[in-house]
Amino acid sequence: MVCSGKSRFVRLAKVLMIVCLCFLFAAETEIHAEKSGVQLESASLERIVRMALQKPEGELTREDMASLRSVAGYRVTSLKGLEYAVNLRELRIMNGDVSDLSPLSGLRQLQNISLYDNKISDLSPLRELNQVAHLDLSMNKITDVTSLQSMTTLKTLDLSVNFVADPKPLNALTKLVSLDLSDNFIADFSGLQDMTELEYLNADGNLFTDLSPFGHLDALLTLNVTNNKVKDLTPVQQLKFLSVEISNTDITDLSPLETMSTLKVIYGANTLLLNERSKQFIEKFKAVGNSVYPDNPYTSPKVFINQEVQMFPVRPIQNKGRVMVPLRALLEWIGAEFIWDGKTRQVAMSYKGSEIILTIDSNEMLVNGKKQKMDAKPYIEDGYTMVPIRFVVESFGFNLEWDGKRRWVMLSVN
């Protein structure tokens, strides 16, 4: 009897324990349900997502996010919260302040990504996205493209207006048909020999002089080498171009193009000092129905200090004929001392006994106490003070040479 009572007691205890556990699990499930709401860190992204879902109000759930197939919009500051859009196929976020791509790292269904004009530098979160065919990362802050070499499904890639100096990791992208590396800092394009399907290559506005690395790209139909110090077209004469863009180069001889029977369009011959034979070739080329278009495309100015190109934290721009550069980076190279006065919005700079005082949004400057006029006003953009480089460096006694063809500024010490 004692044993029987004890057994009943044990069974009752077990039942009570199970009931308690059930309550605990129920409570945990309720908490989980409460936490299933998704918070999007960027208000702009939330508006974009709600429009895509046609859900202007109410909690955004993980189920909502999982139903998204395409997201597109502008001025987004963060992608946080988008990691729940696990079935997303297309993402287009432009003209924003996105810097962290980690929310995309698990979105394995993505096929088309455009993140034009943001603040991206780290591409490592994209490594495992093995279905992406089209990727636009133009106008960002990218220097290292190593993380892209695993994205072997890519067919089009736009890395224009970045800070790329070494394109070699891209050689792994053997399915690429279109590659835009314009307005970067590439002095050597060798190492891309496996891009056997590449049809379009834009290398405008870089630092190379030799076309030999392009000579093996047998599928290439369009090549743009504008705004580079290229002189010789011979290395590509065996290719079958449909069009070639050669504005603002140092090419004088077009004879390597004479045997290119596939060629239909030439851009930028108007900017070249062609020899007589090449001038005659252009006339014959047009006479048989082909096209020659004038061209003078813009690329960002580059600044060379003692023959070494500088990668400033923001790109120099040309404003009213003057090249504007970030002041702090320039002064740090010069070795000048400077003080910022937030009340007067003035910068006082001194170097080897000379003093310059600039006022933001004013074209007046003081050089050793004397007023001088500038034809471009300093201004602040994205937290950087942009100043006309010529006025500053020449006032401090530096030499400045201007390559108007390619918009290169070359500084040297007197």
XYZ file of C-alpha atoms in Angstrom:
414
model
C 0.000 0.000 0.000
C 2.805 2.387 0.854
C 4.490 1.587 -2.446
C 1.205 2.101 -4.298
C 0.656 5.519 -2.655
C 4.214 6.483 -3.412
C 3.735 5.514 -7.083
C 0.589 7.604 -7.308
C 2.456 10.532 -5.794
C 5.297 10.159 -8.318
C 2.831 9.950 -11.207
C 1.011 13.047 -9.928
C 4.301 14.924 -9.659
C 5.187 13.988 -13.244
C 1.790 15.166 -14.472
C 2.200 18.478 -12.658
C 5.689 18.858 -14.140
C 4.368 18.226 -17.666
C 1.571 20.767 -17.141
C 4.115 23.348 -15.935
C 6.343 22.676 -18.921
C 3.382 23.116 -21.248
C 2.669 26.516 -19.713
C 6.332 27.447 -20.075
C 6.427 26.404 -23.730
C 3.184 28.265 -24.388
C 4.624 31.383 -22.773
C 7.831 30.996 -24.772
C 5.796 30.643 -27.983
C 3.881 33.800 -27.166
C 7.139 35.702 -26.557
C 8.501 34.387 -29.821
C 5.384 35.577 -31.624
C 5.780 39.007 -30.076
C 9.382 39.121 -31.231
C 8.547 37.985 -34.775
C 7.901 41.591 -35.791
C 10.658 42.968 -38.013
C 12.244 46.332 -37.331
C 13.798 48.118 -40.304
C 16.498 50.488 -39.104
C 16.119 52.885 -42.030
C 12.829 54.785 -42.221
C 13.301 55.096 -45.981
C 13.705 51.340 -46.335
C 10.566 50.769 -44.258
C 8.559 53.034 -46.578
C 9.932 51.191 -49.605
C 9.137 47.776 -48.127
C 5.614 48.815 -47.101
C 4.950 50.069 -50.625
C 6.191 46.790 -52.089
C 3.965 44.838 -49.692
C 1.033 47.256 -50.057
C 0.913 47.365 -46.268
C 0.960 51.018 -45.160
C 0.257 50.236 -41.500
C 0.607 47.486 -38.955
C 3.448 45.318 -37.814
C 5.846 43.986 -40.431
C 6.270 40.275 -39.810
C 8.875 37.802 -40.953
C 6.193 36.278 -43.119
C 5.691 39.664 -44.794
C 9.411 39.979 -45.426
C 9.646 36.448 -46.809
C 7.013 37.325 -49.411
C 9.146 40.090 -50.935
C 10.588 39.420 -54.378
C 11.782 42.900 -55.387
C 12.794 46.003 -53.409
C 13.791 49.296 -55.049
C 14.235 52.831 -53.749
C 16.464 55.749 -52.832
C 18.151 57.433 -49.862
C 18.324 54.375 -47.627
C 20.738 54.615 -44.692
C 20.789 50.986 -43.528
C 19.771 47.548 -44.815
C 19.254 46.150 -41.313
C 16.023 44.154 -41.181
C 16.235 43.128 -44.816
C 17.886 39.852 -43.779
C 14.371 38.418 -43.312
C 13.551 38.904 -47.007
C 14.847 35.398 -47.686
C 13.116 35.070 -51.065
C 14.266 38.413 -52.448
C 15.315 38.221 -56.106
C 16.039 41.860 -56.941
C 17.434 44.699 -54.814
C 17.972 48.231 -56.106
C 18.961 50.801 -53.468
C 20.530 53.938 -54.933
C 21.736 57.382 -53.825
C 21.901 56.417 -50.166
C 24.242 56.023 -47.212
C 24.391 52.232 -47.031
C 27.777 50.975 -45.819
C 27.036 47.600 -44.191
C 26.048 44.741 -46.500
C 25.874 42.051 -43.798
C 22.024 41.880 -43.928
C 22.397 40.528 -47.477
C 24.767 37.692 -46.601
C 22.008 35.061 -46.273
C 19.764 36.177 -49.141
C 20.703 33.305 -51.444
C 17.869 33.930 -53.935
C 19.214 37.316 -55.035
C 19.867 37.551 -58.766
C 20.042 41.284 -59.428
C 21.690 43.792 -57.058
C 22.145 47.520 -57.687
C 23.645 49.614 -54.888
C 24.705 52.583 -56.981
C 25.983 55.673 -55.111
C 26.275 54.530 -51.496
C 29.169 54.308 -49.018
C 30.142 50.650 -49.398
C 33.720 49.480 -48.914
C 33.450 45.925 -47.507
C 32.151 43.358 -50.004
C 32.726 40.241 -47.878
C 28.985 39.743 -47.072
C 28.384 39.037 -50.774
C 30.728 36.033 -50.929
C 28.069 33.323 -50.631
C 25.519 34.860 -52.989
C 25.943 32.341 -55.782
C 22.905 33.176 -57.917
C 23.622 36.838 -58.613
C 23.907 37.553 -62.340
C 23.918 41.367 -62.331
C 25.764 43.514 -59.775
C 26.066 47.317 -59.808
C 28.329 48.787 -57.109
C 29.268 51.973 -58.930
C 30.002 55.186 -57.009
C 31.032 53.655 -53.706
C 34.264 53.461 -51.684
C 35.524 50.063 -52.820
C 39.251 49.330 -52.922
C 39.355 45.526 -52.565
C 37.386 43.287 -54.942
C 38.721 39.949 -53.629
C 35.347 39.019 -52.106
C 33.716 39.044 -55.538
C 35.832 36.214 -56.946
C 33.439 33.597 -55.541
C 30.441 35.159 -57.349
C 31.052 33.103 -60.468
C 27.471 33.422 -61.755
C 27.972 37.124 -62.505
C 27.311 38.213 -66.082
C 27.424 41.985 -65.655
C 29.490 43.895 -63.101
C 29.714 47.667 -62.655
C 32.460 48.945 -60.337
C 32.828 52.361 -61.930
C 33.761 55.400 -59.828
C 35.457 53.534 -56.996
C 39.015 53.204 -55.689
C 40.020 49.882 -57.249
C 43.715 49.528 -58.099
C 43.987 45.753 -58.558
C 41.363 44.040 -60.754
C 43.080 40.620 -60.836
C 40.635 38.860 -58.447
C 37.918 39.457 -61.042
C 39.631 36.971 -63.376
C 37.657 34.221 -61.593
C 34.424 35.646 -63.030
C 34.631 33.719 -66.276
C 30.950 34.188 -67.183
C 31.175 37.978 -67.260
C 29.831 39.517 -70.449
C 30.014 43.166 -69.352
C 32.555 44.800 -67.005
C 32.717 48.494 -66.112
C 35.859 49.579 -64.250
C 35.836 53.186 -65.398
C 37.041 55.983 -63.126
C 39.227 53.874 -60.849
C 42.982 53.755 -60.169
C 44.112 50.794 -62.280
C 47.599 51.031 -63.765
C 47.796 47.401 -64.887
C 44.992 45.314 -66.399
C 47.035 42.132 -66.734
C 45.709 38.950 -65.129
C 42.236 38.924 -66.694
C 43.056 36.222 -69.239
C 40.211 33.873 -68.228
C 37.420 36.320 -69.111
C 36.788 34.534 -72.381
C 33.121 35.585 -72.648
C 33.670 39.307 -72.007
C 32.068 41.419 -74.749
C 32.058 44.899 -73.175
C 34.880 46.472 -71.161
C 34.899 50.068 -69.961
C 38.342 51.079 -68.657
C 37.821 54.836 -69.048
C 39.608 57.143 -66.605
C 42.300 54.887 -65.151
C 46.111 54.979 -65.108
C 47.252 52.385 -67.663
C 49.278 52.946 -70.825
C 49.472 49.453 -72.342
C 46.659 47.663 -74.198
C 48.476 44.305 -74.274
C 46.370 42.806 -71.428
C 43.262 43.232 -73.596
C 44.722 41.449 -76.620
C 43.630 37.972 -75.451
C 39.977 38.940 -74.823
C 38.766 37.324 -78.039
C 35.040 37.871 -77.397
C 35.454 41.624 -76.842
C 33.146 43.717 -79.034
C 33.412 47.118 -77.323
C 36.462 48.592 -75.595
C 36.583 52.015 -73.939
C 40.073 53.301 -73.059
C 39.146 56.984 -72.930
C 41.091 59.297 -70.590
C 44.159 57.074 -70.308
C 47.732 57.628 -71.497
C 47.388 55.018 -74.232
C 49.470 55.504 -77.386
C 49.424 52.248 -79.345
C 46.426 50.269 -80.649
C 48.568 47.480 -82.093
C 47.994 45.003 -79.190
C 44.257 44.823 -79.997
C 44.350 44.928 -83.798
C 43.474 41.214 -84.131
C 40.236 41.568 -82.135
C 36.810 41.930 -83.708
C 35.487 45.157 -82.228
C 32.144 46.610 -83.185
C 33.056 49.879 -81.479
C 36.050 51.485 -79.796
C 36.230 54.604 -77.601
C 39.578 56.416 -77.577
C 38.842 60.008 -76.472
C 41.580 61.950 -74.672
C 44.282 59.357 -75.229
C 47.717 59.940 -76.787
C 46.899 57.880 -79.890
C 48.027 59.440 -83.176
C 47.968 56.362 -85.421
C 44.753 54.481 -86.244
C 46.338 52.082 -88.738
C 45.809 49.050 -86.420
C 42.064 49.583 -86.938
C 42.285 49.471 -90.734
C 42.148 45.667 -90.908
C 39.375 45.352 -88.319
C 36.538 44.493 -90.713
C 33.944 44.211 -87.938
C 34.444 47.786 -86.679
C 31.403 50.020 -87.167
C 31.806 52.882 -84.678
C 34.717 55.004 -83.420
C 34.204 57.460 -80.556
C 36.453 60.385 -79.724
C 38.732 60.735 -82.745
C 37.948 64.468 -82.536
C 40.105 64.723 -79.388
C 43.205 63.162 -81.000
C 46.147 64.642 -82.906
C 45.991 62.126 -85.746
C 48.631 61.654 -88.411
C 47.695 62.182 -92.055
C 47.140 58.499 -92.793
C 44.729 58.208 -89.859
C 42.782 61.274 -90.980
C 42.347 59.665 -94.387
C 41.278 56.403 -92.757
C 38.559 58.229 -90.798
C 37.158 59.724 -94.020
C 37.154 56.349 -95.795
C 35.630 54.703 -92.707
C 32.709 57.145 -92.775
C 32.348 56.942 -96.555
C 31.410 53.251 -96.423
C 28.599 53.862 -93.924
C 30.395 53.547 -90.602
C 30.102 56.100 -87.793
C 32.617 58.396 -86.116
C 31.213 60.283 -83.144
C 32.785 63.191 -81.273
C 33.191 62.460 -77.608
C 34.719 64.099 -74.550
C 33.367 62.239 -71.509
C 33.855 63.451 -67.955
C 35.823 61.492 -65.389
C 36.762 62.579 -61.891
C 40.010 64.570 -61.656
C 43.021 62.739 -60.259
C 45.669 64.380 -58.088
C 49.318 63.333 -58.272
C 51.753 64.431 -55.585
C 55.381 63.918 -56.577
C 54.155 61.596 -59.371
C 52.144 59.396 -56.984
C 48.384 59.331 -57.424
C 46.374 60.195 -54.304
C 43.230 58.413 -53.165
C 41.451 61.073 -51.148
C 38.577 59.975 -48.857
C 36.167 61.707 -51.237
C 36.749 62.136 -54.934
C 38.038 65.441 -56.278
C 35.528 67.145 -58.547
C 35.721 69.885 -61.142
C 33.627 72.901 -60.205
C 33.523 75.970 -62.466
C 36.824 74.954 -63.994
C 38.522 74.457 -60.621
C 39.449 71.125 -59.065
C 38.041 70.836 -55.548
C 39.687 68.470 -53.052
C 39.103 67.570 -49.377
C 41.115 70.092 -47.380
C 42.243 67.959 -44.432
C 43.756 65.250 -46.648
C 45.594 67.872 -48.709
C 46.987 69.687 -45.680
C 48.120 66.452 -44.068
C 50.203 65.698 -47.143
C 51.619 69.228 -47.237
C 52.378 69.059 -43.530
C 50.525 72.300 -42.851
C 48.963 73.161 -39.518
C 45.337 74.198 -39.506
C 42.607 75.363 -37.127
C 38.852 75.222 -37.739
C 36.617 77.929 -36.261
C 33.040 76.658 -36.293
C 31.532 80.037 -35.381
C 33.080 81.970 -38.242
C 33.253 78.881 -40.496
C 36.859 79.697 -41.224
C 39.942 77.535 -41.684
C 43.311 79.044 -40.784
C 46.294 77.227 -42.321
C 49.990 77.834 -41.852
C 53.019 76.370 -43.595
C 56.657 77.524 -43.461
C 55.773 81.063 -42.421
C 52.829 81.517 -44.799
C 49.234 81.749 -43.576
C 45.984 81.290 -45.467
C 42.498 81.895 -44.098
C 39.527 80.497 -46.021
C 35.849 81.076 -45.248
C 33.255 78.496 -46.234
C 30.953 79.683 -49.048
C 33.078 82.798 -49.633
C 35.350 83.484 -52.588
C 37.599 85.742 -50.502
C 40.764 84.403 -48.911
C 43.484 85.993 -46.825
C 47.061 85.157 -47.799
C 49.527 86.533 -45.275
C 46.968 89.164 -44.310
C 46.173 90.283 -47.867
C 42.781 89.736 -49.471
C 42.595 87.680 -52.639
C 39.657 86.528 -54.756
C 38.992 82.941 -55.753
C 36.648 81.949 -58.561
C 35.459 78.858 -56.686
C 34.114 78.983 -53.143
C 35.052 76.402 -50.484
C 32.073 74.362 -49.335
C 31.209 71.466 -47.023
C 29.788 68.218 -48.387
C 29.228 64.994 -46.432
C 31.330 66.407 -43.608
C 34.323 67.229 -45.842
C 35.574 70.741 -46.519
C 36.210 70.997 -50.258
C 38.623 73.681 -51.473
C 40.098 74.761 -54.840
C 43.450 72.995 -54.842
C 45.331 75.489 -57.022
C 44.786 78.483 -54.731
C 45.927 76.604 -51.640
C 49.029 74.858 -52.976
C 50.337 77.776 -55.021
C 49.886 80.113 -52.060
C 52.111 77.722 -50.113
C 54.729 77.693 -52.870
C 54.086 74.357 -54.586
C 54.232 73.770 -58.339
C 51.004 72.713 -60.025
C 50.662 71.328 -63.547
C 47.339 70.584 -65.220
C 46.722 67.826 -67.766
C 43.508 69.107 -69.300
C 43.029 66.018 -71.453
C 42.585 63.660 -68.549
C 41.858 66.209 -65.787
C 44.991 65.330 -63.852
C 46.509 67.692 -61.288
C 50.242 67.177 -60.715
C 51.846 68.740 -57.659
C 55.516 68.949 -56.831
C 57.673 70.718 -54.283
C 59.616 73.760 -55.455
